[in-house]
């Protein structure tokens, strides 16, 4: 049987002898057979630099082992290494983890990286040969007959859906999957448990932990060592495209199919407004029989948001995908549209804005993943030091995006989109207060402040749609951000999940002043001829039917500015830029079944 030393000695690197890694050879006695195989693979793929700094045996032995060892568990294994009795533990190998978590292993990762890095250095256009056009989709107007029809269909279909977070109206427990990472897994679990899973059953919720990928230090795809630990490979997130392979490899998709589910909805935790758009969008998927439905919002031409686009290649290939805004305009100019991305007669670009929320039909989704294993087309985005493109400012890595799933679909796949009003469907929270304050006036802040104000705006506009006279907003500045402050109107989803729900529970002549606050926590609360100028809080059990009307006037709740830099204030308050001072309110609780009238 070939010894470990002989195995490495028989290797060659780019035609050269393995003598280029003498420091590794000297330390072979520290390694197990499985680790030696990994070392062979690294040398064969041009990664001998990882071992060049290794000192003589006896120096940094534990650190050398840690290069291949991630963590230990309780199963002991006896072995003899270099004539020294050691108590070894069954281990989850560091490099093994990187190797096993990527389809085809590190060798495949390095090969793909070299190809993509070469394309990047050469400036290769990934859209060469493609002509863009506007795909087929559905543009919805909130509250009209068409919208209501799709919403009703979507509510019926919701019991046949699973929701996947990339960080009801029925008796069936809807599955909820969250993709986490090493950085977020423990905290996500703690958040769920400390909040009793926010009303869900623990069995409804599944956490899928994503692995990171190795970083690359140059155009030759040499793996980068951690700047803080020369015995560890630097890693970074691979991107949310990994969610597809995690769902497939974990067997969840087949479990859902066997349970009779039909849809999988993907969303991101930054966009709290999304759930107002889901029922109608799901209704579009069911009615149009879309295999893939991308949720979108109107976008202005050249606006900094990707556009949903149909791309047709000269060889006949066709796909409907997101094209980033800085690629869409030059692509249009290069294919017979001299003005590039321009607004149509509607005042918006014909290419709707992608908001990274997908609805996939489960059956075709499973069949596609059987072919791909859930692998998503990758890209690399190195930051070069200069125009020569020979070195990087910092290490890079391969990435993949959830929304690029349609790239591998056949032409027969039914891929479309659903456009919703921005105020109803899109208000991401992803910028901290300092960065948001730097955003030029008129552009979206995408902060905790603007995200909360967007909820109040959406609820106010929904009430306007059902006939409530809601005062216009006022301008306020919080954390350096000038925002519209609408009446602070909120309700539990069980009160008004759809437009029809809200419409059926509001009647007569109702009005709300700008300084008002209304909180509804109950399924069967009916607002009739209510004039509100202040704060009103209604909470009731499902078996209670409460009618609320008359004139409510009090001092109400006011918003008081908070300085983000004031660390004496809890962070969840500071990032909003304000606290709510609850001075006076009319508050009623109905904890018993029955019919009640609150006429003020």
XYZ file of C-alpha atoms in Angstrom:
600
model
C 0.000 0.000 0.000
C 1.380 3.422 -0.955
C 2.517 5.380 2.102
C 1.475 8.953 2.773
C 4.940 10.225 1.950
C 5.057 8.240 -1.300
C 1.615 9.520 -2.249
C 2.690 13.142 -1.994
C 6.070 12.489 -3.595
C 4.340 11.101 -6.688
C 2.403 14.302 -7.181
C 3.317 17.024 -9.601
C 2.170 20.589 -9.761
C 1.751 22.015 -13.273
C 4.317 19.443 -14.422
C 6.766 20.238 -11.604
C 7.813 17.933 -8.798
C 6.064 18.051 -5.457
C 9.376 19.298 -4.109
C 7.681 22.691 -4.247
C 6.002 21.748 -0.950
C 8.863 20.454 1.213
C 7.378 21.980 4.350
C 4.273 19.862 3.902
C 6.353 16.716 3.379
C 8.197 17.302 6.633
C 4.897 17.463 8.542
C 3.162 14.427 7.055
C 3.548 12.545 10.304
C 1.015 14.895 11.874
C -1.733 14.097 9.386
C -4.281 11.304 9.133
C -4.863 9.514 5.788
C -8.008 11.536 5.091
C -6.111 14.750 5.700
C -3.301 13.650 3.415
C -5.830 13.098 0.631
C -7.048 16.654 1.122
C -3.467 17.919 1.014
C -2.922 16.026 -2.254
C -5.992 17.649 -3.732
C -4.847 21.120 -2.679
C -1.386 20.618 -4.149
C -2.820 19.242 -7.399
C -5.041 22.294 -7.778
C -2.196 24.749 -7.335
C -2.656 25.543 -3.659
C 0.830 24.599 -2.402
C 1.244 28.150 -1.072
C -1.056 27.168 1.788
C 1.781 25.064 3.249
C 4.833 27.206 2.451
C 4.841 28.882 5.859
C 4.654 25.629 7.830
C 7.651 25.323 10.226
C 9.483 22.150 11.230
C 7.562 19.401 13.060
C 7.272 20.243 16.721
C 6.470 23.907 16.062
C 2.806 24.966 15.831
C 1.702 21.322 15.628
C -1.755 22.069 17.010
C -2.195 24.981 14.605
C -1.237 22.769 11.670
C -3.799 20.190 12.715
C -6.362 22.959 13.172
C -5.868 23.883 9.524
C -7.775 20.695 8.749
C -9.802 20.434 11.933
C -12.970 22.463 12.425
C -14.321 21.178 15.738
C -14.449 18.014 17.843
C -17.176 15.872 19.303
C -17.331 13.209 21.958
C -16.435 10.050 20.017
C -12.844 9.023 20.873
C -10.624 7.110 18.417
C -7.233 5.646 19.313
C -4.345 5.956 16.841
C -0.571 6.062 16.698
C 1.019 8.919 14.796
C 4.787 9.366 14.445
C 5.255 6.808 17.193
C 3.333 9.016 19.635
C 0.193 7.739 21.348
C -2.506 10.349 20.904
C -6.145 10.417 21.958
C -7.809 11.548 18.734
C -11.357 12.644 18.360
C -13.748 12.189 15.552
C -13.533 15.518 13.794
C -15.408 17.726 11.411
C -12.528 18.768 9.197
C -12.159 22.459 8.314
C -11.001 21.840 4.760
C -13.279 18.803 4.540
C -16.198 21.044 5.379
C -15.309 23.438 2.559
C -14.752 20.453 0.284
C -17.994 18.652 1.077
C -20.298 21.674 1.172
C -19.616 22.655 -2.455
C -20.943 20.456 -5.292
C -17.954 18.709 -6.844
C -15.713 19.777 -3.966
C -12.952 22.370 -3.742
C -11.380 21.148 -6.989
C -14.575 22.057 -8.845
C -14.799 25.388 -6.989
C -11.229 26.294 -7.957
C -11.775 25.247 -11.589
C -14.941 27.348 -11.880
C -13.224 30.268 -10.157
C -10.354 30.250 -12.646
C -12.766 30.289 -15.572
C -14.853 33.151 -14.155
C -11.800 35.153 -13.097
C -10.356 34.811 -16.593
C -13.636 36.075 -18.066
C -13.662 38.960 -15.590
C -10.088 39.989 -16.406
C -10.839 39.818 -20.125
C -13.947 41.957 -19.630
C -16.186 39.305 -21.142
C -19.829 40.373 -21.342
C -22.078 37.627 -19.896
C -24.879 38.867 -22.146
C -23.018 38.590 -25.459
C -25.388 37.208 -28.082
C -28.526 38.054 -26.072
C -31.224 40.524 -27.097
C -33.438 41.962 -24.332
C -37.202 42.330 -24.578
C -40.095 42.884 -22.188
C -41.380 39.575 -20.762
C -45.000 38.614 -20.155
C -46.402 39.535 -16.782
C -49.302 40.990 -14.824
C -49.539 44.620 -13.719
C -51.958 44.981 -10.813
C -53.724 48.041 -9.444
C -54.564 47.767 -5.776
C -58.254 47.446 -5.002
C -59.656 47.103 -8.516
C -61.758 44.142 -9.662
C -58.794 42.324 -11.186
C -56.737 42.724 -8.028
C -59.547 41.419 -5.827
C -60.005 38.386 -8.087
C -56.327 37.447 -7.879
C -56.278 38.073 -4.119
C -59.211 35.722 -3.540
C -57.485 33.023 -5.591
C -54.228 33.574 -3.725
C -55.863 33.204 -0.312
C -57.253 29.816 -1.354
C -53.829 28.748 -2.607
C -51.975 29.912 0.533
C -52.787 26.666 2.345
C -50.832 24.865 -0.376
C -47.701 26.969 0.008
C -44.431 26.859 1.936
C -42.552 30.034 2.833
C -38.777 30.318 2.678
C -37.019 33.256 4.329
C -33.659 33.968 2.801
C -31.980 35.292 7.459
C -53.589 32.136 8.082
C -56.617 31.650 6.574
C -56.754 27.906 6.818
C -56.368 25.054 9.259
C -53.195 23.634 7.726
C -49.902 24.642 9.339
C -47.928 26.482 6.657
C -44.255 25.403 6.578
C -41.720 28.153 7.218
C -38.026 27.708 6.381
C -35.248 30.124 7.326
C -31.810 29.941 5.729
C -29.157 30.893 8.275
C -25.361 30.983 8.407
C -22.697 30.406 11.056
C -23.074 34.077 11.962
C -26.872 34.065 12.357
C -27.971 30.494 13.183
C -27.741 30.560 17.002
C -29.204 34.048 17.290
C -32.085 33.197 14.957
C -32.938 30.118 17.009
C -32.729 32.143 20.217
C -35.026 34.809 18.755
C -37.620 32.199 17.772
C -37.524 30.405 21.101
C -37.598 33.562 23.227
C -40.683 34.753 21.333
C -42.487 31.382 21.354
C -41.954 31.130 17.598
C -44.183 34.206 17.137
C -47.329 32.110 17.417
C -46.188 29.329 15.096
C -45.680 25.756 16.182
C -41.988 24.836 16.462
C -42.691 21.944 14.089
C -43.668 24.451 11.383
C -40.237 26.076 11.394
C -37.091 24.601 9.866
C -33.656 26.228 9.923
C -31.238 25.400 7.086
C -27.673 26.515 7.741
C -25.637 27.676 4.777
C -21.899 27.046 4.593
C -19.373 29.634 3.438
C -16.953 29.236 0.538
C -13.196 29.723 0.270
C -11.825 33.136 -0.632
C -9.558 33.672 -3.636
C -6.478 35.878 -3.532
C -5.601 36.217 -7.225
C -6.560 35.440 -10.825
C -5.069 31.951 -10.481
C -7.759 31.177 -7.879
C -5.241 30.577 -5.128
C -7.109 30.117 -1.871
C -6.601 32.961 0.580
C -5.417 32.430 4.121
C -7.210 34.190 6.954
C -5.283 37.407 7.752
C -5.783 36.665 11.442
C -4.757 32.989 11.272
C -2.257 31.635 8.751
C -3.450 28.091 9.476
C -6.988 28.782 8.335
C -8.521 29.426 4.904
C -10.448 32.663 4.716
C -14.144 32.218 3.932
C -17.070 34.419 2.964
C -20.792 33.841 2.237
C -21.604 32.213 -1.095
C -24.877 34.136 -1.528
C -28.553 33.374 -1.019
C -28.623 31.218 -4.154
C -27.552 28.340 -1.883
C -31.110 28.121 -0.616
C -32.078 25.981 -3.613
C -29.444 23.312 -3.012
C -30.195 23.271 0.722
C -33.900 22.700 0.120
C -33.164 19.959 -2.391
C -30.467 18.100 -0.468
C -32.459 18.240 2.771
C -35.439 16.447 1.222
C -37.919 19.133 2.222
C -39.289 19.664 -1.263
C -40.404 16.054 -1.660
C -41.884 16.111 1.841
C -43.950 19.142 0.885
C -45.025 17.570 -2.383
C -46.156 14.408 -0.594
C -48.166 16.623 1.776
C -50.024 18.131 -1.185
C -48.293 21.505 -1.313
C -48.068 23.280 -4.656
C -46.087 26.482 -4.133
C -42.825 27.676 -2.604
C -42.524 31.386 -1.788
C -39.099 32.956 -1.267
C -38.700 36.257 0.517
C -36.070 38.287 2.350
C -36.313 39.633 5.859
C -35.643 43.246 4.915
C -39.017 43.863 3.243
C -41.834 43.999 5.766
C -44.457 45.146 3.238
C -44.142 41.995 1.155
C -47.004 40.126 2.802
C -49.522 42.691 1.626
C -48.593 41.699 -1.930
C -48.379 37.922 -1.546
C -52.076 36.930 -1.799
C -52.654 38.629 -5.153
C -49.260 37.512 -6.501
C -49.973 33.914 -5.548
C -53.328 34.262 -7.271
C -51.516 35.374 -10.438
C -49.254 32.308 -10.264
C -52.227 29.964 -9.941
C -54.322 31.665 -12.614
C -51.513 32.078 -15.145
C -49.958 28.713 -14.202
C -46.531 30.290 -13.835
C -43.658 27.972 -12.940
C -41.771 31.068 -11.777
C -43.336 34.367 -10.741
C -41.043 37.276 -9.832
C -42.622 39.967 -7.693
C -41.783 43.410 -8.994
C -42.562 47.098 -8.641
C -42.652 49.919 -11.204
C -39.187 51.347 -11.842
C -38.041 54.510 -13.502
C -35.662 54.098 -16.427
C -32.049 53.767 -15.222
C -33.232 53.568 -11.600
C -30.754 51.662 -9.413
C -32.795 48.477 -9.219
C -32.567 45.431 -11.485
C -35.134 44.939 -14.247
C -37.059 41.747 -15.064
C -36.052 41.034 -18.659
C -36.494 38.399 -21.348
C -33.157 37.539 -22.961
C -33.093 35.739 -26.293
C -29.809 34.367 -27.616
C -28.803 34.062 -31.242
C -28.708 30.288 -30.774
C -32.391 30.250 -29.781
C -32.003 30.091 -26.012
C -34.384 32.266 -24.030
C -34.793 33.092 -20.338
C -36.581 35.573 -18.119
C -34.275 36.861 -15.380
C -33.212 39.904 -13.432
C -30.697 42.117 -15.247
C -28.927 44.685 -13.076
C -29.678 48.283 -13.966
C -26.053 49.069 -14.889
C -26.120 46.176 -17.377
C -29.625 46.669 -18.789
C -29.118 50.130 -20.292
C -25.894 49.315 -22.211
C -27.383 45.991 -23.323
C -30.384 47.776 -24.832
C -28.114 50.320 -26.552
C -26.011 47.526 -28.022
C -29.030 45.696 -29.469
C -30.835 48.330 -31.492
C -32.206 50.678 -28.813
C -30.064 53.824 -29.130
C -31.748 55.531 -26.159
C -31.266 52.544 -23.905
C -33.573 52.122 -20.928
C -36.282 54.806 -21.273
C -39.669 55.396 -19.680
C -42.781 54.390 -21.606
C -46.024 56.343 -21.818
C -46.818 55.138 -18.287
C -43.913 57.172 -16.929
C -42.003 54.018 -15.995
C -39.563 51.700 -17.709
C -41.253 48.730 -19.425
C -38.793 46.530 -17.501
C -40.280 46.193 -13.985
C -38.095 46.478 -10.901
C -37.014 43.207 -9.318
C -37.508 42.996 -5.518
C -36.049 39.491 -5.072
C -39.255 37.730 -4.044
C -40.120 34.565 -5.964
C -43.077 32.201 -6.196
C -42.190 28.797 -7.663
C -44.535 25.956 -8.546
C -43.297 23.005 -6.516
C -43.608 20.173 -9.058
C -41.585 21.774 -11.891
C -39.160 23.154 -9.283
C -38.357 19.654 -8.033
C -37.900 18.328 -11.572
C -35.455 21.123 -12.394
C -33.439 20.563 -9.224
C -33.170 16.869 -10.036
C -31.106 17.971 -13.037
C -29.061 20.682 -11.338
C -28.920 19.553 -7.717
C -29.925 23.089 -6.838
C -26.706 24.597 -8.191
C -27.150 28.183 -9.352
C -25.030 29.875 -12.012
C -22.204 31.638 -10.206
C -20.401 34.897 -10.792
C -17.298 36.595 -9.418
C -16.894 40.277 -8.674
C -13.254 41.025 -7.817
C -12.226 44.558 -6.868
C -9.047 45.161 -8.862
C -6.230 47.402 -7.662
C -5.791 49.015 -11.067
C -6.672 48.778 -14.751
C -4.216 45.941 -15.355
C -6.572 43.635 -13.465
C -3.654 41.564 -12.203
C -4.240 41.927 -8.459
C -7.165 42.447 -6.090
C -7.769 45.105 -3.449
C -8.970 42.294 -1.183
C -9.840 38.631 -1.553
C -12.908 37.687 -3.564
C -15.076 34.560 -3.867
C -17.674 32.948 -6.090
C -21.246 34.051 -5.448
C -24.734 32.969 -6.482
C -28.148 34.616 -6.216
C -31.532 33.120 -5.470
C -33.223 34.999 -8.323
C -30.874 33.487 -10.929
C -32.685 30.147 -10.676
C -34.489 30.697 -14.050
C -31.144 30.772 -15.927
C -31.122 26.970 -16.275
C -34.800 26.548 -17.153
C -35.853 25.228 -20.577
C -37.669 27.538 -23.049
C -40.927 25.739 -22.254
C -40.890 26.993 -18.646
C -43.615 29.516 -17.876
C -41.784 32.435 -16.278
C -43.551 35.709 -15.591
C -43.840 38.581 -13.149
C -46.386 40.432 -11.041
C -46.038 44.200 -10.643
C -47.483 45.835 -7.525
C -47.565 49.450 -6.395
C -44.323 50.258 -4.579
C -46.182 51.676 -1.566
C -47.891 48.304 -1.124
C -45.067 45.872 -1.754
C -41.582 47.286 -1.275
C -39.907 49.093 1.633
C -36.657 47.304 2.491
C -34.787 48.004 5.715
C -31.079 47.525 5.080
C -29.247 50.803 5.786
C -28.087 51.947 9.196
C -29.049 55.500 10.256
C -25.665 57.017 9.384
C -25.649 55.590 5.851
C -29.318 56.436 5.326
C -28.701 60.059 6.294
C -26.184 60.322 3.440
C -28.752 59.279 0.803
C -29.574 62.230 -1.490
C -32.960 63.794 -0.825
C -35.693 62.237 -2.937
C -34.090 58.804 -3.017
C -35.314 55.988 -0.764
C -33.528 55.705 2.584
C -34.187 51.964 3.047
C -33.736 52.365 6.805
C -35.591 51.347 9.958
C -37.121 54.846 10.005
C -38.388 54.793 6.416
C -39.448 51.149 6.705
C -41.727 51.831 9.660
C -43.163 54.939 8.053
C -43.886 52.869 4.927
C -46.101 50.553 6.980
C -48.138 53.514 8.245
C -48.367 54.933 4.722
C -49.539 51.628 3.252
C -52.223 51.132 5.891
C -53.407 54.717 5.508
C -53.658 54.357 1.726
C -55.514 51.046 2.070
C -58.077 52.738 4.314
C -58.375 55.556 1.787
C -59.121 52.930 -0.881
C -62.053 51.628 1.167
C -63.466 55.129 1.653
C -61.933 56.432 4.877
C -60.997 60.112 4.890
C -57.348 59.985 5.980
C -55.442 63.240 6.374
C -52.311 63.886 4.333
C -48.945 63.238 5.978
C -46.572 65.828 7.412
C -42.809 65.998 6.925
C -40.571 65.137 9.882
C -36.817 64.550 10.213
C -35.564 61.562 12.220
C -31.913 60.484 12.276
C -31.192 62.992 9.515
C -33.869 61.541 7.229
C -36.818 63.588 6.029
C -39.840 61.294 5.873
C -43.607 61.471 5.464
C -45.449 60.784 8.709
C -48.920 59.379 8.104
C -51.421 58.460 10.827
C -49.964 55.542 12.790
C -52.457 52.878 11.719
C -51.702 49.207 12.365
C -53.661 45.997 12.541
C -53.073 42.303 13.058
C -53.116 40.243 9.837
C -56.144 38.339 11.121
C -58.136 41.579 10.908
C -57.210 42.579 7.382
C -55.010 40.309 5.305
C -56.608 41.320 2.002
C -58.349 44.320 0.491
C -61.695 42.505 0.748
C -61.094 41.850 4.454
C -60.536 45.526 5.177
C -63.402 46.627 2.951
C -65.827 44.313 4.762
C -64.879 45.704 8.181
C -65.025 49.440 7.489
C -68.296 51.203 6.697
C -70.082 54.532 6.879
C -68.379 57.908 7.107
C -64.975 57.450 8.748
C -62.130 59.935 9.161
C -58.695 60.015 10.793
C -56.516 63.017 11.497
C -52.802 63.016 10.742
C -51.843 62.888 14.409
C -54.005 59.844 15.064
C -52.988 56.336 16.066
C -55.217 53.281 15.602
C -54.267 49.758 16.692
C -56.599 46.827 15.971
C -55.828 43.448 17.563
C -58.834 41.281 16.814
C -60.412 39.339 13.980
C -63.981 40.654 14.258
C -63.590 44.367 14.864
C -65.898 46.515 12.705
C -65.262 50.235 12.225
C -68.478 52.166 11.542
C -68.841 55.944 11.259
C -65.699 56.576 13.288
C -64.079 59.992 13.610
C -60.627 59.595 15.155
C -58.422 62.423 16.384
C -56.099 60.851 18.908
C -55.206 57.275 19.860
C -57.494 54.228 19.801
C -56.502 50.666 20.759
C -58.933 47.752 20.396
C -58.048 44.190 21.402
C -60.468 41.268 21.262
C -60.626 37.496 21.202
C -61.782 35.802 17.996
C -65.179 34.974 19.516
C -65.929 38.635 20.245
C -67.631 40.858 17.657
C -66.870 44.505 18.335
C -68.405 47.517 16.578
C -66.471 50.767 17.004
C -67.877 54.187 16.090
C -68.519 57.730 17.145
C -66.022 60.517 17.815
C -62.762 59.661 19.585
C -60.666 62.643 20.585
C -57.775 62.702 23.047
C -54.193 63.895 23.406
C -52.980 60.733 21.720
C -49.469 59.408 21.149
C -46.667 61.640 19.940
C -43.346 60.903 18.243
C -40.330 62.288 20.109
C -36.959 62.559 18.378
C -34.125 60.358 19.626
C -30.432 60.819 18.829
C -28.951 57.700 17.238
C -25.678 58.330 19.033
C -27.306 58.396 22.476
C -26.271 54.974 23.756
C -28.392 55.358 26.882
C -31.388 54.636 24.644
C -32.060 51.018 23.529
C -30.779 50.327 20.033
C -34.194 49.329 18.676
C -35.384 52.844 19.543
C -32.261 54.653 18.333
C -32.344 53.123 14.850
C -35.908 54.428 14.395
C -34.868 57.928 15.415
C -37.918 58.410 17.620
C -39.788 57.015 20.592
C -43.569 56.907 20.966
C -44.819 58.819 23.992
C -48.204 57.290 24.820
C -49.787 60.284 26.553
C -53.478 59.424 26.245
C -55.593 56.874 24.412
C -58.955 55.132 24.389
C -58.100 51.488 24.979
C -60.619 48.649 25.212
C -60.074 44.895 25.677
C -62.706 42.241 24.982
C -61.651 38.913 26.452
C -65.050 37.183 26.422
C -67.199 35.910 23.521
C -70.184 38.013 22.529
C -71.296 41.099 20.625
C -70.155 44.514 21.802
C -70.705 48.132 20.769
C -68.192 50.885 21.480
C -69.974 54.102 20.571
C -68.141 57.160 21.814
